[in-house]
Short mmCIF file of C-alpha atoms in Angstrom, two decimals:
data_model
loop_
_atom_site.label_atom_id
_atom_site.label_comp_id
_atom_site.label_asym_id
_atom_site.label_seq_id
_atom_site.Cartn_x
_atom_site.Cartn_y
_atom_site.Cartn_z
CA UNK A 1 109.56 104.64 138.89
CA UNK A 2 108.79 108.39 138.93
CA UNK A 3 112.10 109.44 137.29
CA UNK A 4 111.42 106.98 134.47
CA UNK A 5 107.94 108.39 133.89
CA UNK A 6 109.30 111.96 133.78
CA UNK A 7 111.97 110.87 131.33
CA UNK A 8 109.34 109.28 129.08
CA UNK A 9 107.13 112.39 129.04
CA UNK A 10 110.14 114.56 128.16
CA UNK A 11 110.97 112.19 125.31
CA UNK A 12 107.40 112.25 123.95
CA UNK A 13 107.35 116.05 124.10
CA UNK A 14 110.49 116.11 121.95
CA UNK A 15 108.77 113.72 119.51
CA UNK A 16 105.72 115.99 119.13
CA UNK A 17 107.93 118.98 118.30
CA UNK A 18 109.86 117.00 115.68
CA UNK A 19 106.80 115.54 113.95
CA UNK A 20 105.49 119.02 113.17
CA UNK A 21 108.37 119.58 110.70
CA UNK A 22 107.73 116.72 108.23
CA UNK A 23 108.07 117.17 104.49
CA UNK A 24 107.31 113.91 102.71
CA UNK A 25 106.93 112.74 99.14
CA UNK A 26 107.17 108.96 98.70
CA UNK A 27 105.97 108.04 95.17
CA UNK A 28 106.13 104.29 95.81
CA UNK A 29 103.62 104.71 98.66
CA UNK A 30 100.80 104.76 96.08
CA UNK A 31 101.05 100.97 95.79
CA UNK A 32 99.55 98.43 98.18
CA UNK A 33 98.99 99.79 101.68
CA UNK A 34 101.51 102.58 101.26
CA UNK A 35 105.09 102.83 102.44
CA UNK A 36 105.45 100.03 104.99
CA UNK A 37 107.03 101.20 108.23
CA UNK A 38 110.25 99.61 109.45
CA UNK A 39 108.71 98.13 112.59
CA UNK A 40 111.87 97.38 114.53
CA UNK A 41 113.12 98.97 117.72
CA UNK A 42 116.47 100.83 117.54
CA UNK A 43 118.07 97.80 119.20
CA UNK A 44 117.10 95.52 116.32
CA UNK A 45 117.36 98.15 113.56
CA UNK A 46 121.05 98.59 114.38
CA UNK A 47 121.51 94.83 113.88
CA UNK A 48 120.14 94.66 110.34
CA UNK A 49 116.52 94.40 111.52
CA UNK A 50 116.92 90.85 112.81
CA UNK A 51 114.28 89.85 115.33
CA UNK A 52 113.08 86.27 115.10
CA UNK A 53 115.61 84.46 117.25
CA UNK A 54 116.65 87.40 119.42
CA UNK A 55 116.17 86.67 123.10
CA UNK A 56 116.59 89.49 125.63
CA UNK A 57 114.53 89.56 128.85
CA UNK A 58 114.91 93.36 129.08
CA UNK A 59 113.58 94.06 125.57
CA UNK A 60 110.01 93.70 124.27
CA UNK A 61 110.42 91.88 120.93
CA UNK A 62 106.93 92.32 119.45
CA UNK A 63 108.12 90.84 116.13
CA UNK A 64 108.03 87.41 117.82
CA UNK A 65 105.26 87.12 120.44
CA UNK A 66 106.75 83.86 121.78
CA UNK A 67 109.58 85.92 123.31
CA UNK A 68 107.26 87.50 125.92
CA UNK A 69 107.41 84.33 128.03
CA UNK A 70 111.16 84.69 128.64
CA UNK A 71 111.07 88.06 130.44
CA UNK A 72 112.27 88.48 134.01
CA UNK A 73 109.78 87.80 136.78
CA UNK A 74 108.21 90.93 138.31
CA UNK A 75 110.04 93.13 135.80
CA UNK A 76 107.92 95.81 134.08
CA UNK A 77 109.37 97.08 130.77
CA UNK A 78 108.32 100.17 128.81
CA UNK A 79 109.77 101.07 125.40
CA UNK A 80 109.28 104.12 123.24
CA UNK A 81 111.17 105.59 120.34
CA UNK A 82 111.52 108.25 117.68
CA UNK A 83 112.38 107.62 114.04
CA UNK A 84 113.62 110.03 111.38
CA UNK A 85 114.11 109.27 107.67
CA UNK A 86 115.83 111.38 105.04
CA UNK A 87 115.14 110.28 101.45
CA UNK A 88 116.82 111.29 98.22
CA UNK A 89 114.52 110.48 95.32
CA UNK A 90 116.34 110.41 92.00
CA UNK A 91 115.40 109.88 88.36
CA UNK A 92 117.70 110.12 85.35
CA UNK A 93 117.26 113.91 85.17
CA UNK A 94 115.96 115.13 88.56
CA UNK A 95 116.22 114.58 92.32
CA UNK A 96 114.42 115.60 95.51
CA UNK A 97 115.25 115.35 99.22
CA UNK A 98 112.50 114.85 101.83
CA UNK A 99 112.44 114.34 105.61
CA UNK A 100 110.02 112.50 107.85
CA UNK A 101 109.90 112.09 111.64
CA UNK A 102 107.47 109.98 113.66
CA UNK A 103 106.92 108.05 116.86
CA UNK A 104 108.35 104.64 115.99
CA UNK A 105 106.84 102.56 118.82
CA UNK A 106 105.31 102.58 122.28
CA UNK A 107 105.16 99.18 123.98
CA UNK A 108 104.85 97.65 127.42
CA UNK A 109 105.89 94.16 128.49
CA UNK A 110 105.26 92.42 131.80
CA UNK A 111 105.06 88.95 133.35
CA UNK A 112 101.69 87.60 134.43
CA UNK A 113 103.02 84.45 136.08
CA UNK A 114 106.31 82.55 135.98
CA UNK A 115 105.18 80.81 132.78
CA UNK A 116 103.07 83.55 131.19
CA UNK A 117 104.21 86.87 129.70
CA UNK A 118 102.26 89.65 127.99
CA UNK A 119 102.74 92.84 125.99
CA UNK A 120 100.64 95.70 124.61
CA UNK A 121 101.63 98.52 122.31
CA UNK A 122 100.94 100.78 119.37
CA UNK A 123 103.04 100.96 116.21
CA UNK A 124 102.85 102.74 112.85
CA UNK A 125 102.09 100.26 110.04
CA UNK A 126 102.23 102.25 106.79
CA UNK A 127 102.24 105.78 105.39
CA UNK A 128 100.80 107.22 102.18
CA UNK A 129 102.37 110.50 101.09
CA UNK A 130 102.96 111.40 97.45
CA UNK A 131 102.28 114.24 95.06
CA UNK A 132 103.30 114.46 91.41
CA UNK A 133 101.92 115.57 88.07
CA UNK A 134 102.12 114.73 84.38
CA UNK A 135 101.06 116.37 81.14
CA UNK A 136 98.54 115.36 78.47
CA UNK A 137 98.79 116.63 74.90
CA UNK A 138 95.34 116.24 73.31
CA UNK A 139 93.43 117.95 74.77
CA UNK A 140 96.16 119.96 76.53
CA UNK A 141 95.88 119.19 80.24
CA UNK A 142 97.84 118.61 83.43
CA UNK A 143 97.24 115.47 85.49
CA UNK A 144 97.71 115.67 89.27
CA UNK A 145 98.12 112.62 91.53
CA UNK A 146 98.08 112.87 95.34
CA UNK A 147 97.92 110.45 98.23
CA UNK A 148 97.90 110.85 102.00
CA UNK A 149 97.05 108.97 105.18
CA UNK A 150 98.34 105.75 106.66
CA UNK A 151 97.63 102.84 108.98
CA UNK A 152 98.53 102.10 112.60
CA UNK A 153 98.67 98.85 114.52
CA UNK A 154 97.48 98.35 118.09
CA UNK A 155 98.38 94.95 119.51
CA UNK A 156 97.97 92.79 122.59
CA UNK A 157 100.12 89.68 122.88
CA UNK A 158 100.53 86.72 125.22
CA UNK A 159 103.12 83.95 125.42
CA UNK A 160 103.20 80.73 127.45
CA UNK A 161 106.08 78.47 128.43
CA UNK A 162 105.32 74.87 127.55
CA UNK A 163 108.73 73.91 128.94
CA UNK A 164 111.63 75.88 130.36
CA UNK A 165 113.06 75.99 126.82
CA UNK A 166 109.90 76.21 124.69
CA UNK A 167 107.29 78.95 124.35
CA UNK A 168 104.30 79.71 122.16
CA UNK A 169 102.85 83.20 121.69
CA UNK A 170 100.31 85.20 119.71
CA UNK A 171 99.56 88.84 118.95
CA UNK A 172 96.02 90.04 118.32
CA UNK A 173 96.45 93.11 116.11
CA UNK A 174 93.94 95.87 115.41
CA UNK A 175 94.71 97.69 112.16
CA UNK A 176 93.15 101.13 111.71
CA UNK A 177 93.52 104.32 109.68
CA UNK A 178 92.72 105.67 106.23
CA UNK A 179 94.18 105.44 102.72
CA UNK A 180 93.34 108.41 100.53
CA UNK A 181 94.07 109.04 96.84
CA UNK A 182 93.13 111.91 94.55
CA UNK A 183 93.41 112.26 90.77
CA UNK A 184 92.72 115.53 89.03
CA UNK A 185 92.58 116.68 85.38
CA UNK A 186 93.04 120.42 84.78
CA UNK A 187 92.48 121.49 81.16
CA UNK A 188 94.34 124.48 79.71
CA UNK A 189 91.14 125.70 78.05
CA UNK A 190 89.15 127.29 80.89
CA UNK A 191 85.93 127.03 78.90
CA UNK A 192 85.86 123.33 79.77
CA UNK A 193 85.14 121.88 83.20
CA UNK A 194 87.97 120.22 85.06
CA UNK A 195 87.54 116.84 86.80
CA UNK A 196 88.71 115.08 89.95
CA UNK A 197 88.31 111.65 91.48
CA UNK A 198 88.75 111.06 95.25
CA UNK A 199 89.02 107.56 96.74
CA UNK A 200 89.07 107.04 100.51
CA UNK A 201 89.37 103.68 102.28
CA UNK A 202 88.79 103.56 106.05
CA UNK A 203 90.38 100.47 107.61
CA UNK A 204 89.27 99.01 110.93
CA UNK A 205 89.81 95.32 111.61
CA UNK A 206 91.76 92.52 113.26
CA UNK A 207 94.43 90.02 112.24
CA UNK A 208 96.84 87.87 114.25
CA UNK A 209 100.35 86.47 114.18
CA UNK A 210 101.77 83.42 115.98
CA UNK A 211 105.25 82.68 117.28
CA UNK A 212 107.27 79.68 118.46
CA UNK A 213 110.64 79.91 120.24
CA UNK A 214 113.09 77.29 121.49
CA UNK A 215 116.22 78.12 123.48
CA UNK A 216 118.89 75.97 125.01
CA UNK A 217 122.34 76.40 126.59
CA UNK A 218 125.58 74.74 125.59
CA UNK A 219 128.77 75.65 127.36
CA UNK A 220 128.72 79.47 127.85
CA UNK A 221 126.41 80.06 124.88
CA UNK A 222 122.63 80.23 124.49
CA UNK A 223 121.05 79.12 121.22
CA UNK A 224 117.61 80.46 120.33
CA UNK A 225 115.58 79.47 117.26
CA UNK A 226 112.11 80.59 116.26
CA UNK A 227 109.36 80.65 113.65
CA UNK A 228 106.50 83.14 113.28
CA UNK A 229 103.40 82.97 111.11
CA UNK A 230 101.27 85.92 109.98
CA UNK A 231 97.75 84.82 109.06
CA UNK A 232 96.99 87.74 106.71
CA UNK A 233 93.30 87.37 105.90
CA UNK A 234 90.45 89.85 105.63
CA UNK A 235 90.40 93.16 107.50
CA UNK A 236 87.17 95.18 107.52
CA UNK A 237 87.13 98.42 105.52
CA UNK A 238 84.75 101.05 104.19
CA UNK A 239 85.31 102.78 100.86
CA UNK A 240 84.00 106.14 99.61
CA UNK A 241 84.45 107.19 95.97
CA UNK A 242 83.61 110.71 94.75
CA UNK A 243 83.89 111.94 91.16
CA UNK A 244 83.00 115.53 90.32
CA UNK A 245 83.61 118.38 87.89
CA UNK A 246 84.79 121.83 88.94
CA UNK A 247 86.06 125.17 87.68
CA UNK A 248 88.34 127.84 89.18
CA UNK A 249 86.97 131.18 90.36
CA UNK A 250 88.88 134.46 90.31
CA UNK A 251 90.74 133.49 93.48
CA UNK A 252 91.78 130.14 91.93
CA UNK A 253 89.59 128.27 94.39
CA UNK A 254 87.99 125.07 93.10
CA UNK A 255 84.22 125.48 92.76
CA UNK A 256 82.24 122.25 92.32
CA UNK A 257 79.91 122.24 89.32
CA UNK A 258 78.48 118.72 89.36
CA UNK A 259 78.80 115.37 91.13
CA UNK A 260 79.36 112.68 88.51
CA UNK A 261 79.51 109.67 90.82
CA UNK A 262 79.30 108.95 94.55
CA UNK A 263 79.73 105.45 95.99
CA UNK A 264 79.89 104.14 99.56
CA UNK A 265 80.52 100.44 100.14
CA UNK A 266 81.55 98.11 102.94
CA UNK A 267 84.14 95.45 102.21
CA UNK A 268 87.57 94.31 103.24
CA UNK A 269 91.27 94.37 102.55
CA UNK A 270 93.01 91.04 102.07
CA UNK A 271 96.37 91.21 103.83
CA UNK A 272 99.30 88.98 102.80
CA UNK A 273 100.17 85.92 104.85
CA UNK A 274 103.79 85.59 105.91
CA UNK A 275 106.44 83.31 107.37
CA UNK A 276 109.63 84.23 109.21
CA UNK A 277 112.37 82.08 110.78
CA UNK A 278 115.60 82.90 112.53
CA UNK A 279 118.18 82.02 115.15
CA UNK A 280 120.63 83.66 117.51
CA UNK A 281 123.59 82.54 119.60
CA UNK A 282 124.74 84.62 122.54
CA UNK A 283 126.97 84.74 125.61
CA UNK A 284 127.96 87.49 128.06
CA UNK A 285 129.71 89.45 125.31
CA UNK A 286 128.34 88.44 121.92
CA UNK A 287 124.94 88.19 120.25
CA UNK A 288 124.89 86.91 116.65
CA UNK A 289 121.57 86.54 114.79
CA UNK A 290 120.14 85.86 111.31
CA UNK A 291 116.60 85.98 109.85
CA UNK A 292 114.65 85.02 106.76
CA UNK A 293 111.22 86.58 106.06
CA UNK A 294 108.76 86.13 103.22
CA UNK A 295 105.28 87.56 102.57
CA UNK A 296 102.71 86.55 99.96
CA UNK A 297 101.82 89.99 98.59
CA UNK A 298 100.26 88.36 95.54
CA UNK A 299 97.30 87.68 97.90
CA UNK A 300 96.76 91.40 98.56
CA UNK A 301 93.46 92.87 97.45
CA UNK A 302 91.85 96.25 98.13
CA UNK A 303 88.20 96.23 97.01
CA UNK A 304 89.13 94.25 93.90
CA UNK A 305 92.44 96.04 93.18
CA UNK A 306 95.57 93.94 93.62
CA UNK A 307 98.20 96.40 92.28
CA UNK A 308 99.93 93.33 90.76
CA UNK A 309 102.29 93.00 93.72
CA UNK A 310 104.97 90.30 93.89
CA UNK A 311 105.81 88.13 96.89
CA UNK A 312 108.58 89.67 98.99
CA UNK A 313 111.57 88.12 100.76
CA UNK A 314 114.31 89.39 103.05
CA UNK A 315 117.59 88.05 104.48
CA UNK A 316 119.05 89.79 107.54
CA UNK A 317 122.16 89.40 109.67
CA UNK A 318 123.25 91.24 112.81
CA UNK A 319 125.54 91.15 115.82
CA UNK A 320 126.01 92.89 119.14
CA UNK A 321 129.19 93.13 121.24
CA UNK A 322 129.38 94.22 124.88
CA UNK A 323 132.92 94.24 126.33
CA UNK A 324 131.83 93.89 129.97
CA UNK A 325 128.26 94.51 131.20
CA UNK A 326 129.42 94.66 134.85
CA UNK A 327 132.26 97.18 134.42
CA UNK A 328 130.45 99.89 136.40
CA UNK A 329 133.50 102.17 136.60
CA UNK A 330 134.42 101.78 132.91
CA UNK A 331 131.43 103.11 131.03
CA UNK A 332 132.48 102.32 127.45
CA UNK A 333 132.94 98.67 128.36
CA UNK A 334 129.22 98.54 129.26
CA UNK A 335 128.11 100.06 125.95
CA UNK A 336 126.42 97.68 123.43
CA UNK A 337 128.03 97.98 119.98
CA UNK A 338 125.80 96.79 117.12
CA UNK A 339 126.20 96.12 113.40
CA UNK A 340 124.06 94.49 110.71
CA UNK A 341 122.79 94.35 107.12
CA UNK A 342 119.89 93.03 105.09
CA UNK A 343 118.88 92.56 101.48
CA UNK A 344 115.28 92.41 100.34
CA UNK A 345 113.26 91.69 97.23
CA UNK A 346 110.33 94.09 97.69
CA UNK A 347 106.78 93.51 96.47
CA UNK A 348 107.21 96.12 93.71
CA UNK A 349 107.75 94.88 90.17
CA UNK A 350 107.43 97.84 87.79
CA UNK A 351 108.18 97.97 84.07
CA UNK A 352 110.00 94.64 84.26
CA UNK A 353 112.19 95.78 87.18
CA UNK A 354 111.82 93.87 90.46
CA UNK A 355 112.86 96.52 92.98
CA UNK A 356 115.43 95.48 95.56
CA UNK A 357 116.40 97.11 98.84
CA UNK A 358 119.87 96.82 100.39
CA UNK A 359 120.75 98.24 103.82
CA UNK A 360 123.69 98.37 106.22
CA UNK A 361 123.16 99.46 109.83
CA UNK A 362 124.95 100.19 113.07
CA UNK A 363 124.17 101.58 116.51
CA UNK A 364 124.81 101.68 120.22
CA UNK A 365 123.07 100.81 123.48
CA UNK A 366 123.99 103.39 126.13
CA UNK A 367 123.26 102.51 129.79
CA UNK A 368 121.93 105.39 131.87
CA UNK A 369 123.27 104.79 135.35
CA UNK A 370 120.99 106.96 137.46
CA UNK A 371 117.67 105.93 135.95
CA UNK A 372 118.60 102.35 135.06
CA UNK A 373 117.30 102.98 131.55
CA UNK A 374 118.97 102.06 128.27
CA UNK A 375 119.24 104.64 125.49
CA UNK A 376 119.44 102.96 122.07
CA UNK A 377 120.66 104.68 118.89
CA UNK A 378 120.62 103.24 115.38
CA UNK A 379 121.35 104.29 111.80
CA UNK A 380 120.34 102.50 108.59
CA UNK A 381 121.83 103.49 105.24
CA UNK A 382 120.25 101.96 102.19
CA UNK A 383 118.98 102.13 98.66
CA UNK A 384 115.89 100.88 96.88
CA UNK A 385 114.90 100.84 93.24
CA UNK A 386 116.63 101.96 90.06
CA UNK A 387 116.64 104.84 87.59
CA UNK A 388 116.27 102.43 84.67
CA UNK A 389 113.01 102.43 82.67
CA UNK A 390 112.27 105.96 84.02
CA UNK A 391 111.79 104.63 87.56
CA UNK A 392 112.77 106.31 90.83
CA UNK A 393 115.79 105.36 92.92
CA UNK A 394 115.32 105.96 96.64
CA UNK A 395 118.49 106.45 98.71
CA UNK A 396 117.69 106.81 102.39
CA UNK A 397 119.10 107.24 105.86
CA UNK A 398 116.97 106.13 108.81
CA UNK A 399 117.87 107.21 112.33
CA UNK A 400 116.18 105.97 115.49
CA UNK A 401 116.49 106.80 119.15
CA UNK A 402 114.71 104.75 121.80
CA UNK A 403 114.39 104.33 125.53
CA UNK A 404 114.03 101.03 127.36
CA UNK A 405 112.71 101.67 130.86
CA UNK A 406 112.33 98.90 133.41
CA UNK A 407 111.48 98.55 137.07
CA UNK A 408 110.50 95.87 139.54
CA UNK A 409 106.83 95.93 140.52
CA UNK A 410 104.67 94.32 143.19
CA UNK A 411 107.64 94.45 145.62
CA UNK A 412 106.76 96.28 148.84
CA UNK A 413 109.44 98.71 149.99
CA UNK A 414 110.89 98.06 153.45
CA UNK A 415 112.60 101.45 153.69
CA UNK A 416 111.76 104.90 152.25
#
C-alpha cells in the first residue's frame, strides 16, 4: 500500500501548485448557489457524465449510493482527481478567456461485511466567481458587481444488499462554505459619497440522497438499473448584510464614512429536490449506459430570494470499450476507451431565453502495472447559453485526471 500512498501525495502536491494559478470570471455564477460543479469522476465524465446505472466494483460511484454494496470483499478503494476548465465567454461584441483548476474529488470506498458497503469523501459543490461593471447616466456613475466563494460537500454513505441483485443506499451530506456578493456605486462627482452593499451567506447544514439499484445477468451481459432521489430541503445558513458609504483618499483607498445598515440573521437555504434514473449493460468488453436527471430548482430559496430559477433536466449517454482486460503483454488492449454526450436544460431562464448546455466527451482508463492503479483521463467540450438578447455564450473545455487506487486489506501476509 505504501507506493499507492506516495503516488497519492505526489498527485495532491501537483494539484496544490495548479490551483494557485486560477483566473476565473463566471457571470452566471451570480444566480442560485453559484456555478454548480460537474461532480463526476474522470471515468464517468468521459462517458457523458452517466452514473446512475453504472456498476463497477473498482470504482466509487458516489452519484448512486446503492452501488457501494456491490464492491469487492476486502477491497479498499481510494479515488482522487484534478479538474481544469477553460472558458471562453462571448457576447455580440466582446469575449474573454478564463482558466480554473481545482481538486475534483477525494473519496474512499470499502466493504463492511459481505452485504454492506460504505464510502466517505469530499467534493466541491459550487463556485461563485464574477466581476463586471456597468454605467449609469444620471447621475453619472459606475456600478460594480462582484461575487466570490463557493460550497463544498462532505458525505458519508452506506449501502445494503437486500438480495444478491438488489441494493439500497443513502448518502448523508454536509454542505458548507460561503456565498459572497458585493455591489458598489462610484459617482463621477467626488463631492458625493459613494456606496456599497455586501451580502454574505454562511452555509452549514445537512441533506441526504437515496439510491436503489438492481442488477441481473443474461447470457454474457449484466444489466443494471437504478433510481436515486435527492430530498433537497432546508440547510442551515447565517446571513450578514452590510451597507455603507465611503470616499476615496489620495491613495485611492476606500475610507468608510458611515454605516447605513447592518443585519445579521439566522435562516436556511431551500435546496431543490431531484430525481435521476438510468441503466447500463456490460460484458467483458463493452459498457453502455444512459441517464435522465431532473431537479426542481423552482423550489430554491435563499433568505426569501428565489432568483426565478426554472426546473432543470438532463439526458446523458456513454460507452466504454476494453479490447482485452487480461492482455498483460499487449498494453493498449487493456486500455479503457470511453465516449459520451449529454444535453441539458439548465435552471437559467433569462430575458426569455432558456439556456441549454450541450457537451461531447471522451477519455481513457490507463492501467498502471507496477502500482495496480488506474489513471483516468477525460475531456468535455461543450457550450452553454446564447449571445441573443445581450446574453453571454459560454464555450468550455473541461479536462480531468484521476487516480483509482485499490488494495486488499485485513489479509495477513505469509511472506515478506
